[in-house]
Each structure stands twice: as structure tokens, then as C-alpha cells.
PDB file of C-alpha atoms in Angstrom:
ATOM      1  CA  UNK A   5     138.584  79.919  46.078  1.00  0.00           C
ATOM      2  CA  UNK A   6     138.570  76.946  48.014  1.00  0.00           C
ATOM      3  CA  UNK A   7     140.302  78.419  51.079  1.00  0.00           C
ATOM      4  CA  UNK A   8     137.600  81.294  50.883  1.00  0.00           C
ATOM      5  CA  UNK A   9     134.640  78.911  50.849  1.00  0.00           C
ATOM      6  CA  UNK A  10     136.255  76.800  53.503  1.00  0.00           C
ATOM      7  CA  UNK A  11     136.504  80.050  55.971  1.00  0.00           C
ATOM      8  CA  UNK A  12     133.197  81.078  55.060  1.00  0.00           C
ATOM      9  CA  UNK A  13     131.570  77.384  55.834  1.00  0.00           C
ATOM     10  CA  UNK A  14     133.819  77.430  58.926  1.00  0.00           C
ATOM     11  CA  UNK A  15     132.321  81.199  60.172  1.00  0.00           C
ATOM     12  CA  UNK A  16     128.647  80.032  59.562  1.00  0.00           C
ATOM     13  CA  UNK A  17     129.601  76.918  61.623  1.00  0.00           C
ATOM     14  CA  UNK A  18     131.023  79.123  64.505  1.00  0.00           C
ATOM     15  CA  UNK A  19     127.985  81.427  64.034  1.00  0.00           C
ATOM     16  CA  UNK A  20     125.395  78.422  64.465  1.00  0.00           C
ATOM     17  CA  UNK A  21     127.545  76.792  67.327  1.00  0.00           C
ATOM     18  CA  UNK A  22     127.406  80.145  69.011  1.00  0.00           C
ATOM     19  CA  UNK A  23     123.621  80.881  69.250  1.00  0.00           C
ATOM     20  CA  UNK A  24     122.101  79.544  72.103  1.00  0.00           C
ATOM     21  CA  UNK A  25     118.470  79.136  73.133  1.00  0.00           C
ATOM     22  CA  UNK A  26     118.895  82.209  75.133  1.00  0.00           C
ATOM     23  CA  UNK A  27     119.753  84.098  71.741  1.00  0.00           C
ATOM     24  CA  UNK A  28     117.056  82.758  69.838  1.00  0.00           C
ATOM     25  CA  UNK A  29     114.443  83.667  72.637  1.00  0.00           C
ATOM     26  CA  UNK A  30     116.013  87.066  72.521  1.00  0.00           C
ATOM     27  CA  UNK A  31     115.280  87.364  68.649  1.00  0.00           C
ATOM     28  CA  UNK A  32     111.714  85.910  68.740  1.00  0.00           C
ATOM     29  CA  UNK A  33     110.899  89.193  71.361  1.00  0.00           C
ATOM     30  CA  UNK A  34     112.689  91.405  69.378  1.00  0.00           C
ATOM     31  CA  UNK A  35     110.534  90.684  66.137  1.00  0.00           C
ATOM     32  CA  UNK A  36     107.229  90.874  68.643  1.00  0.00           C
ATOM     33  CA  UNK A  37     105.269  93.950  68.859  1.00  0.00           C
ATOM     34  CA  UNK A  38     106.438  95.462  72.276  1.00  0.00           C
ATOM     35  CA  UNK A  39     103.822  95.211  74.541  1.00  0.00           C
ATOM     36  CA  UNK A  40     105.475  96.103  77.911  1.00  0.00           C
ATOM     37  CA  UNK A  41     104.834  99.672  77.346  1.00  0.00           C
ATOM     38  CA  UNK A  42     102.253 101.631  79.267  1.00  0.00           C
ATOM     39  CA  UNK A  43      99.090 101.730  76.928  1.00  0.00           C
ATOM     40  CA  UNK A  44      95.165 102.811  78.157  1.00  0.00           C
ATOM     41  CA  UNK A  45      92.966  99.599  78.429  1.00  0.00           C
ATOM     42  CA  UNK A  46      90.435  99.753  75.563  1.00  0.00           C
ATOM     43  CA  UNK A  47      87.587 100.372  78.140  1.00  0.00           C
ATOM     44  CA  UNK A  48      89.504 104.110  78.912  1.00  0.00           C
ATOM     45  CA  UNK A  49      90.000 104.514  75.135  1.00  0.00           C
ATOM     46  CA  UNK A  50      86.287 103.746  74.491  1.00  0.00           C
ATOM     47  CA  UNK A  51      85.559 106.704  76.769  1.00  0.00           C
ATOM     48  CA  UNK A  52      87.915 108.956  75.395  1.00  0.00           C
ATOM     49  CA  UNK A  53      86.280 108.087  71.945  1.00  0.00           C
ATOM     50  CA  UNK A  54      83.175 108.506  72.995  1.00  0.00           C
ATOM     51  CA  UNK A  55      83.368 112.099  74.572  1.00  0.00           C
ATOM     52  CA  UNK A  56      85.404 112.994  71.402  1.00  0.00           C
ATOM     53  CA  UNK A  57      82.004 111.899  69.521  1.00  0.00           C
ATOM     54  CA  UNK A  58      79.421 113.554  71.467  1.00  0.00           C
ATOM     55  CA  UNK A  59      81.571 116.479  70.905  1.00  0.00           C
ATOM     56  CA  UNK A  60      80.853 115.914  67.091  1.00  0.00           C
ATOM     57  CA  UNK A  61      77.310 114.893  67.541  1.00  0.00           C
ATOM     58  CA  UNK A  62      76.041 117.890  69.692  1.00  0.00           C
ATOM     59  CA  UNK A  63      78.511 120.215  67.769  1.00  0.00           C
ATOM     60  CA  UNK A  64      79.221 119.447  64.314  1.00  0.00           C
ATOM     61  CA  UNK A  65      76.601 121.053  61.876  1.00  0.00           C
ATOM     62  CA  UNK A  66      75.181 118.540  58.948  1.00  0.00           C
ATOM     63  CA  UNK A  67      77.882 119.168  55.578  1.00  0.00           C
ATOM     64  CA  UNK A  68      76.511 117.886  53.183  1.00  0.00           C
ATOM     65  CA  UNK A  69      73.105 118.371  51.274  1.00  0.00           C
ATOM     66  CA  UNK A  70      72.870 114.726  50.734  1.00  0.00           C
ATOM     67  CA  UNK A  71      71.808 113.696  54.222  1.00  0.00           C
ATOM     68  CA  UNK A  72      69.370 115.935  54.670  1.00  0.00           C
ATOM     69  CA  UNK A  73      67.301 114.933  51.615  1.00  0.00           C
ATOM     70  CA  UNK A  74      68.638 111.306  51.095  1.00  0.00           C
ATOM     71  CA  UNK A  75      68.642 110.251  54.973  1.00  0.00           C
ATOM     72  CA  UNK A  76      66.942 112.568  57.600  1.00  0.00           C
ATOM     73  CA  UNK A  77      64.245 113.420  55.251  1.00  0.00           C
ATOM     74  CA  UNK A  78      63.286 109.756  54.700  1.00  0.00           C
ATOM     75  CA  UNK A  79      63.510 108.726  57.824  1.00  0.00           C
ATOM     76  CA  UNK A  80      61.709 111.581  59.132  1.00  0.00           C
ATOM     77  CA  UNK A  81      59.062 110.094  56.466  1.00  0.00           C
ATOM     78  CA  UNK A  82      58.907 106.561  58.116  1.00  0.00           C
ATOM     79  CA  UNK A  83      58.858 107.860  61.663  1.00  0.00           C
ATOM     80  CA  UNK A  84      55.968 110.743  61.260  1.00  0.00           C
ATOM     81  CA  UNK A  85      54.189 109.808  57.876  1.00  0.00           C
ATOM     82  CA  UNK A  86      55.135 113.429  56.420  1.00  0.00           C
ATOM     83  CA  UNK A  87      58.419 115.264  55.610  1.00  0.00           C
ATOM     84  CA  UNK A  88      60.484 118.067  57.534  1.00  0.00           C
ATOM     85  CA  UNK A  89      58.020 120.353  59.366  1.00  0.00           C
ATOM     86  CA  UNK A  90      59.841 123.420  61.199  1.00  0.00           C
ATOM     87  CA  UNK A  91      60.073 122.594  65.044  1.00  0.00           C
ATOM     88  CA  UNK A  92      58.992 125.869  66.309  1.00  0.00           C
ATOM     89  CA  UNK A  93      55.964 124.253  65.114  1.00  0.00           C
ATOM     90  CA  UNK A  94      56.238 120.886  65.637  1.00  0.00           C
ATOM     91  CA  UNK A  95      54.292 118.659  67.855  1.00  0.00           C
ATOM     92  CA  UNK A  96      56.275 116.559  69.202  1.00  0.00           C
ATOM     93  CA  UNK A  97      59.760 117.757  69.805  1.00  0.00           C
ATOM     94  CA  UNK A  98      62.182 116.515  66.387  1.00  0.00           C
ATOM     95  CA  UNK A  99      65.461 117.892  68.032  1.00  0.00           C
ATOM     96  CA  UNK A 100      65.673 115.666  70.558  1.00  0.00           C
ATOM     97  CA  UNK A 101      65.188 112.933  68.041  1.00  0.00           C
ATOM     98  CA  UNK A 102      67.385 114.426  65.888  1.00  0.00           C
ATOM     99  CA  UNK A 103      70.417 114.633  68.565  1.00  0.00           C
ATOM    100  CA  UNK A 104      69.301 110.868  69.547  1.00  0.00           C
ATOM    101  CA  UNK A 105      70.095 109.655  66.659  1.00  0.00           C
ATOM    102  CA  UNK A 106      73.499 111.452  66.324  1.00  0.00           C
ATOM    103  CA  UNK A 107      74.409 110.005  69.829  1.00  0.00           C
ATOM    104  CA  UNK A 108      73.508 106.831  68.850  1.00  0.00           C
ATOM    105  CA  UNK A 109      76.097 106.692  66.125  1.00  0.00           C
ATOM    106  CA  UNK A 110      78.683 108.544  68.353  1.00  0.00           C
ATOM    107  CA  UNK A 111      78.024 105.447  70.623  1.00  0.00           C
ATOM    108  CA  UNK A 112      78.614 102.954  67.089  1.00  0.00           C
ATOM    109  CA  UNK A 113      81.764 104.597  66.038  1.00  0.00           C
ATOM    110  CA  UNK A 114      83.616 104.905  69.268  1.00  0.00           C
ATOM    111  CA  UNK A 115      82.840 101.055  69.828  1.00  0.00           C
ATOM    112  CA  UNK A 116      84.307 100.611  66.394  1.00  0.00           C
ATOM    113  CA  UNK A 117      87.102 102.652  66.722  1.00  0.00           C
ATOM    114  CA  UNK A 118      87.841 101.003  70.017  1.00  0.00           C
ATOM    115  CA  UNK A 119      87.845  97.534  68.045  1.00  0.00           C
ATOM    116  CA  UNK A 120      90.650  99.011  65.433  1.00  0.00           C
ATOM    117  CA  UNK A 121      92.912  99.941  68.890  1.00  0.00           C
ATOM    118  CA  UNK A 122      92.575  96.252  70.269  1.00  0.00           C
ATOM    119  CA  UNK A 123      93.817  95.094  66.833  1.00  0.00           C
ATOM    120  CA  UNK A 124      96.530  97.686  66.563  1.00  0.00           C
ATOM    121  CA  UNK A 125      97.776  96.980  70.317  1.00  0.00           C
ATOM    122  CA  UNK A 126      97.619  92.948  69.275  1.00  0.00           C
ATOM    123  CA  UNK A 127      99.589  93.715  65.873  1.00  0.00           C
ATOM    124  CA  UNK A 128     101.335  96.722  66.154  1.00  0.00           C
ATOM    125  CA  UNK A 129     102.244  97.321  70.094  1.00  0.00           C
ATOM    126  CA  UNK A 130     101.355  99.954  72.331  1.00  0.00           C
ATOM    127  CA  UNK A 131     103.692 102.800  71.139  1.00  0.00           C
ATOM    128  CA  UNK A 132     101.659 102.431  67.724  1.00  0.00           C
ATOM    129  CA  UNK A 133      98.990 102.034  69.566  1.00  0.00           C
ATOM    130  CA  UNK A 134      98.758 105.224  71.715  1.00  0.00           C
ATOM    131  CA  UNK A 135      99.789 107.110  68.074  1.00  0.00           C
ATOM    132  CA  UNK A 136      97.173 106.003  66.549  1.00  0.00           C
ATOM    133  CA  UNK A 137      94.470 106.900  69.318  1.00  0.00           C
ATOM    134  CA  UNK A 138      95.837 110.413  69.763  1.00  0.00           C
ATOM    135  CA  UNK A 139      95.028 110.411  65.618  1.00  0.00           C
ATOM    136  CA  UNK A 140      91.669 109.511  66.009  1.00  0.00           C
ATOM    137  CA  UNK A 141      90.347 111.829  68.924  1.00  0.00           C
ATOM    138  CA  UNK A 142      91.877 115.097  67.308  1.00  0.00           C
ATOM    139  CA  UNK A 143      91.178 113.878  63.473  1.00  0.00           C
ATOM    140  CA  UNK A 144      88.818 116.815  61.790  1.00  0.00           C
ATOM    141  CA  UNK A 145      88.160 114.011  59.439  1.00  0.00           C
ATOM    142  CA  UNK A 146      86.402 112.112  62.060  1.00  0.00           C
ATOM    143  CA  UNK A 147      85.116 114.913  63.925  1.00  0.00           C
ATOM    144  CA  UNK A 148      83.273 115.358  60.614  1.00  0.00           C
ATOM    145  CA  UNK A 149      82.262 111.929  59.753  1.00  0.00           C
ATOM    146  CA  UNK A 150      81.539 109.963  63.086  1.00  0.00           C
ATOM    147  CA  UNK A 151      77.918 110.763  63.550  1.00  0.00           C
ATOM    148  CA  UNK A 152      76.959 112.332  60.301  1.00  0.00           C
ATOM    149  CA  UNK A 153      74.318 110.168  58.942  1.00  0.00           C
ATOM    150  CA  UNK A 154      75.246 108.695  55.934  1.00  0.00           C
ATOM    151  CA  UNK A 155      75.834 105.414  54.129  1.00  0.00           C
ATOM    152  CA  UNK A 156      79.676 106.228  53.696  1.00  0.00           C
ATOM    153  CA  UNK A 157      79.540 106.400  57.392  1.00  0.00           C
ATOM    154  CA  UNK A 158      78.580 102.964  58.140  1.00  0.00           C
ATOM    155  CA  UNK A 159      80.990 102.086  55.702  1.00  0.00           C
ATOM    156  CA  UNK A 160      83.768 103.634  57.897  1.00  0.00           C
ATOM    157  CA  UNK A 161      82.425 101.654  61.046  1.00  0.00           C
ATOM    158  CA  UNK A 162      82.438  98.785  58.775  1.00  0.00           C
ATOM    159  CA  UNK A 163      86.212  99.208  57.590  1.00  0.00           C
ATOM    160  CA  UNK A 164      87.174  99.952  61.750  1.00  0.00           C
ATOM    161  CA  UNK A 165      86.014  96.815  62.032  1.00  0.00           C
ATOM    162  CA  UNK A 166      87.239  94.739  59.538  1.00  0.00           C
ATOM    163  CA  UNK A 167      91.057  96.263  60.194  1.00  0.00           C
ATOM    164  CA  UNK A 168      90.795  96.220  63.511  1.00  0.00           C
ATOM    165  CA  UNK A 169      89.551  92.028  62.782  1.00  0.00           C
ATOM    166  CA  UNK A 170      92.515  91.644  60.163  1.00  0.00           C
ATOM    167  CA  UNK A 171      95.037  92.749  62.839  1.00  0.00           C
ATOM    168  CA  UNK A 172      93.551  90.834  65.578  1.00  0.00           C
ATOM    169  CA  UNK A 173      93.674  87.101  63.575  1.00  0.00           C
ATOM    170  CA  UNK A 174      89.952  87.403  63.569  1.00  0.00           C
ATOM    171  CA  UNK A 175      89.485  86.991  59.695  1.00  0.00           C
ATOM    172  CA  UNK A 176      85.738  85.724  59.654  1.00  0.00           C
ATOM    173  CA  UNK A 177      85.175  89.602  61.071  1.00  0.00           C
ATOM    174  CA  UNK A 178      87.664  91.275  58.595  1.00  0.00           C
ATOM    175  CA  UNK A 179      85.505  89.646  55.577  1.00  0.00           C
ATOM    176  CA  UNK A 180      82.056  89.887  56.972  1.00  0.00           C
ATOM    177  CA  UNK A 181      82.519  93.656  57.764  1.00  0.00           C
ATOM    178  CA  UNK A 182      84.202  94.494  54.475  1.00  0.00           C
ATOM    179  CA  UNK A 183      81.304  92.940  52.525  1.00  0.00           C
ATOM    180  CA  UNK A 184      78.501  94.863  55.225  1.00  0.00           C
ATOM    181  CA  UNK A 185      80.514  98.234  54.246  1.00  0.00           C
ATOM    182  CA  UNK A 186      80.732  97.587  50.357  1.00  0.00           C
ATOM    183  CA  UNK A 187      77.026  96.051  49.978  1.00  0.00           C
ATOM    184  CA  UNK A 188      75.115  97.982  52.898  1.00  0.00           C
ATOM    185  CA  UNK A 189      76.910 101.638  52.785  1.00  0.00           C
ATOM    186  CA  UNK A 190      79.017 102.711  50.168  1.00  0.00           C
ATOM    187  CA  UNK A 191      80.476 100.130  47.367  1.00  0.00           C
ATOM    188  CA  UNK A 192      83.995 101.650  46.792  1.00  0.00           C
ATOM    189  CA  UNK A 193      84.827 100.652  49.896  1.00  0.00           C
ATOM    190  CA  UNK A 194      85.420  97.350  49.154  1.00  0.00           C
ATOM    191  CA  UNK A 195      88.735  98.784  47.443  1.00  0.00           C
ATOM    192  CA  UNK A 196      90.153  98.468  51.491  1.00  0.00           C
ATOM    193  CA  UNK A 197      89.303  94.630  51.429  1.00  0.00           C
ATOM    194  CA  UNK A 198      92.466  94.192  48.780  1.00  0.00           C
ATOM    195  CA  UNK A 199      94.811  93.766  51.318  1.00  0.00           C
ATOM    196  CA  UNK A 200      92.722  91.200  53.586  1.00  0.00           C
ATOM    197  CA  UNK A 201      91.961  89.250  50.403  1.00  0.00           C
ATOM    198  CA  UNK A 202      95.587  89.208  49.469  1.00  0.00           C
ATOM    199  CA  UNK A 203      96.506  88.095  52.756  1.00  0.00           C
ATOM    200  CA  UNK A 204      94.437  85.473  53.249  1.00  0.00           C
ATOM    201  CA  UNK A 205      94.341  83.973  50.034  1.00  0.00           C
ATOM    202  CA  UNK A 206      98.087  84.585  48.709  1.00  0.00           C
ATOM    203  CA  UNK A 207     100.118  84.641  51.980  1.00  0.00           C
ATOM    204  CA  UNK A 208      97.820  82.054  54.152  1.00  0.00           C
ATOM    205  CA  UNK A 209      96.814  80.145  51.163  1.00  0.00           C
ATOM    206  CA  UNK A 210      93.188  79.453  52.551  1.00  0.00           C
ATOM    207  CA  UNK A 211      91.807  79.686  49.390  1.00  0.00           C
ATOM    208  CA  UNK A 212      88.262  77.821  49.995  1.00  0.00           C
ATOM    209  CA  UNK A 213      87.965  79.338  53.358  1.00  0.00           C
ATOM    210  CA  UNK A 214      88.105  82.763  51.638  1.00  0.00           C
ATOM    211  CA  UNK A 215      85.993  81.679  49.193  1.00  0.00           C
ATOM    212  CA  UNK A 216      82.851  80.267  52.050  1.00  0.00           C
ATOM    213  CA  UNK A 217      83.376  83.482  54.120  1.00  0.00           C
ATOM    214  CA  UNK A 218      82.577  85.674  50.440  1.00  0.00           C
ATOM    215  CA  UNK A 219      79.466  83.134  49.671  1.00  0.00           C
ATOM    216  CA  UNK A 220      78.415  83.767  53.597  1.00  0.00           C
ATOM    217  CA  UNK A 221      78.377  87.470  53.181  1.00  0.00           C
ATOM    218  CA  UNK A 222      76.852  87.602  50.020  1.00  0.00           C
ATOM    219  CA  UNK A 223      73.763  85.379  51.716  1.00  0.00           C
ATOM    220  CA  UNK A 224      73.988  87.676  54.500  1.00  0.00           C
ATOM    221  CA  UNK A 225      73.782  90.754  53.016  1.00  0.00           C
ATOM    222  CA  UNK A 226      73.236  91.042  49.354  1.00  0.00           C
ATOM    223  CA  UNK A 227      70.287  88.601  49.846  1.00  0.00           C
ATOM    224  CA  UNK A 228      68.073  90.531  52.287  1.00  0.00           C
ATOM    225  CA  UNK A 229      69.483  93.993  50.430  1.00  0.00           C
ATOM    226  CA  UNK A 230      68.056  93.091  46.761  1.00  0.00           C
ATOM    227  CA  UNK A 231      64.742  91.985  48.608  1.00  0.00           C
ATOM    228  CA  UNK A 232      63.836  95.392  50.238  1.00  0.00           C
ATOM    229  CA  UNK A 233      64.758  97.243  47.637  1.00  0.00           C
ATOM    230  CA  UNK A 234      62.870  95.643  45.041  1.00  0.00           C
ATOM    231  CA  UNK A 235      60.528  95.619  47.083  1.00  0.00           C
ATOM    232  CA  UNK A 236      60.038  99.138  47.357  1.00  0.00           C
ATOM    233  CA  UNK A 237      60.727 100.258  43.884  1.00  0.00           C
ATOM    234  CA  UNK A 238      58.703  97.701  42.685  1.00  0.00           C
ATOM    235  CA  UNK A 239      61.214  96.191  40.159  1.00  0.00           C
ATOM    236  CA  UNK A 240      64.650  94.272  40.746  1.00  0.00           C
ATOM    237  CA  UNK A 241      67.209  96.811  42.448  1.00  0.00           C
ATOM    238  CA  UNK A 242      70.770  95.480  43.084  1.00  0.00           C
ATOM    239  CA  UNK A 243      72.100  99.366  44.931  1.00  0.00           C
ATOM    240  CA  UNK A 244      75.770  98.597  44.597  1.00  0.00           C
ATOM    241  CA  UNK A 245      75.629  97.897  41.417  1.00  0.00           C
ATOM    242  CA  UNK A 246      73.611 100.998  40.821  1.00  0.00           C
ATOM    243  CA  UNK A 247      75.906 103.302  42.388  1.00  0.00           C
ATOM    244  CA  UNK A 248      78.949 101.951  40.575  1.00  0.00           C
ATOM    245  CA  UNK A 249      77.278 102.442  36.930  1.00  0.00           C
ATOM    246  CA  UNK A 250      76.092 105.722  37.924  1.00  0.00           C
ATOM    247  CA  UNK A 251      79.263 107.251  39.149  1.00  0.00           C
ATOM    248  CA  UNK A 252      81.903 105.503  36.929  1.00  0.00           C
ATOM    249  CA  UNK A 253      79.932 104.727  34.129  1.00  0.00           C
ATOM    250  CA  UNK A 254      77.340 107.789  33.912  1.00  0.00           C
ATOM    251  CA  UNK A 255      77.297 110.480  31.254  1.00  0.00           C
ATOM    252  CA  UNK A 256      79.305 112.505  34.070  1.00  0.00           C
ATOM    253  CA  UNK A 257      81.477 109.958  34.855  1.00  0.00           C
ATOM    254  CA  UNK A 258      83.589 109.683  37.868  1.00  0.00           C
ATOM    255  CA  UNK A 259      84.903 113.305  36.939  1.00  0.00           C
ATOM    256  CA  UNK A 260      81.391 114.523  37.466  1.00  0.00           C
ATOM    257  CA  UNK A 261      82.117 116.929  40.968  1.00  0.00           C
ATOM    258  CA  UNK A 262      85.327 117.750  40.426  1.00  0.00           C
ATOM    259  CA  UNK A 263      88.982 115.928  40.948  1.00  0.00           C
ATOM    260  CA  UNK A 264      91.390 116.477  43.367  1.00  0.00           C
ATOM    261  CA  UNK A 265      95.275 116.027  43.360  1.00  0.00           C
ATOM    262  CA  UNK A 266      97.329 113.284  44.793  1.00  0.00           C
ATOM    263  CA  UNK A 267      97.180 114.746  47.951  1.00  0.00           C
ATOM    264  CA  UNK A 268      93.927 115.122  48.589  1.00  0.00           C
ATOM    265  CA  UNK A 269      93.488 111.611  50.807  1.00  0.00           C
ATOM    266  CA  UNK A 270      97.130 112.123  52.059  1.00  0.00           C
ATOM    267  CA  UNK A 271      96.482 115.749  54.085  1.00  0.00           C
ATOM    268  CA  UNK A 272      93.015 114.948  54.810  1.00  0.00           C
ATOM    269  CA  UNK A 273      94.209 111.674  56.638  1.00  0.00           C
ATOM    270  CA  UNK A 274      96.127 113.404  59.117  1.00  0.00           C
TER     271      UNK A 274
END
């Protein structure tokens, strides 16, 4: 036993003796993200984005029944004082304002999405990179969802964001854009802030800085949400909150539309 524990200490000696700066160097760009591959600069992405969206704005029809009467139809409301009129018979001339609009958050997405490439370039490398761009353009998912104009679609701008801050170091983002998606668009979202969370307050141990960046976001965004709503409805209105007890808590419950298998979020994210 001895013998074997002396040859063993004696090999780990050798091993440490034998590693030179030069080696260690080696290892430290080894566990790097390689970044010496050819990758498009973010301002070429941003374009490529961007014509992928106007493709979806200009030729993607509205799916869902939803934003017509929850979104377009109130805005068209606060814009014009009345609701839908047909344009053949319109004044003024609502499909340009309609396509507008859609353009606008074509713009807002691909400037998100270009965000979440910086971060994967700065975390990942440019092989991942490049993957992950080539994912986005052709996704029917986001052909879909970039400029349809819905609070679920913010939501996804605000999740871009906040990965694409998580990846890049940029934490104060990561928290402050998972909080805008959750409070402002759609609540479940805030499922996708797990990770960040667990990172920063497990693995970094920055407990209280977690904590100030949550109180900051809350001021930000609950604050300023609960006034215009009450506002409006004349009573206290917290929406999140709302939406949770209505679709997990409701007499439907969160089986109200229908469930899909396992695999539902696995095909539809390719």
C-alpha cells in the first residue's frame, strides 16, 4: 500500500513539475469559447433579422382572434375614437397604419434578437453563434410571432433580452427585462428568469444585489402598471396577478383550451 501511494504521490509530482506556463495558457484557451472563427458582425445579423421580419410583417396573416379584439381593436379605439370601420370605406387610410405598426415591431424584435447573438458570440463562440442565427431567420415560430401584436410578444423581446444580458455579464439587463416581460406582457414568462436567479444568487452569491435589482423592477414596472390600470377600471387592478388566477386557478383551469404532449415546445422550437 505504501509503495502504491508513494508512486502515485511521485506521478502527481512529475505531472505538476511537468506543466509549464505554456501548458496552462494552452488550457485556459481551450476552456474559452472559440472566437477565431469567421462569424457576421451583429450590424450584418441585424439586417438579416430584419428582412426576415418584414417578411413576417408584410406577409404573415393575424392567427389568433385575440389580437384583433384585445389589441388592434383597442388601439384602433384610442387612435380614431371608434372601433374597426372597413377601409374600403375609411377616411383616412388604416392599412398603412396597420403595416406601420407591424414594421415597427419587426424593427423591435430584430434589435432584440440581435442582442441574444452578441451574448451568444460572448458566451458561446461563433460556431454556436452562426447556429443559432441560421435558427432564428428560418424559425416558423418566429416568423409567426415577431410582429404579431400581442403581450406574449413583448414578452419574447423581453426574454431576447434578458438571455442575451445573462450571457453577456450584463445582469442588471437580464433582471430588468425578465421582470418588463413577466409584469408588462405575459406573467408565465417569468418561469425563464429561474436560471438567471439561480445563477446569480446560488453560483455568484450576490444575494442583496439580486435582491435591489427585484425591488428596482418592481418600482419600475409594477408601480406605474397598477396605476393605469386602476385607473381605467376604476378599482385596484394588479394584471399579472389577474391572469395567473384566471388561467390556473379559474373554473377551467389551466386545462381550459386543450393540453398538448411533451413535445409540443420541443418540435415547435426547432
Amino acid at each position: 500500500m505504501s509503495a502504491r501511494r508513494q508512486k502515485a504521490g511521485t506521478t502527481a509530482e512529475v505531472i505538476s513539475d511537468s506543466t509549464s506556463p505554456v501548458d496552462i495558457d494552452l488550457v485556459k484557451k481551450l476552456s474559452q469559447p472559440d472566437i477565431s472563427a469567421w462569424c457576421p458582425r451583429p450590424y450584418t445579423i441585424f439586417k438579416l433579422l430584419l428582412s426576415a421580419r418584414f417578411c413576417s410583417a408584410f406577409l404573415c396573416h393575424i392567427t389568433d382572434a385575440d389580437e384583433t379584439f384585445n389589441y388592434w381593436e383597442p388601439m384602433h379605439f384610442l387612435m380614431f375614437g371608434s372601433g374597426f370601420q372597413t377601409w374600403e370605406y375609411s377616411p383616412t387610410n388604416k392599412l398603412l397604419v396597420f403595416y406601420f405598426l407591424r414594421f415597427v415591431l419587426s424593427i423591435a424584435c430584430a434589435a432584440c434578437e440581435t442582442y441574444f447573438y452578441r451574448g451568444i458570440m460572448k458566451q458561446f463562440g461563433n460556431h454556436v453563434a452562426r447556429i443559432a442565427v441560421v435558427f432564428m431567420i428560418f424559425s416558423t415560430g418566429m416568423f409567426i410571432s415577431a410582429s404579431a401584436f400581442l403581450p406574449s410578444t413583448f414578452a419574447m423581446y423581453m426574454v431576447l433580452l434578458s438571455y442575451g444580458g445573462w450571457f453577456a455579464g450584463n445582469y442588471a439587463v437580464a433582471v430588468l427585462a425578465t421582470a418588463a416581460g413577466a409584469l408588462i406582457g405575459w406573467p408565465f414568462t417569468a418561469v425563464l428568469g429561474v436560471p438567471i436567479a439561480w445563477d446569480i444568487v446560488v453560483r455568484q452569491r450576490r444575494r442583496m444585489y439580486f435582491i435591489q435589482l427585484c425591488l428596482i423592477s418592481l418600482i419600475l414596472f409594477l408601480g406605474p402598471l397598477v396605476y393605469i390600470d386602476s385607473l381605467f377600471y376604476g378599482r385596484t387592478v394588479i394584471a399579472p396577478l389577474g391572469i395567473v388566477l384566471y388561467n390556473v386557478f379559474g373554473k377551467g383551469g389551466p386545462t381550459l383550451y386543450g393540453v398538448e404532449s411533451w413535445t409540443y415546445y420541443f418540435l415547435n422550437g426547432f
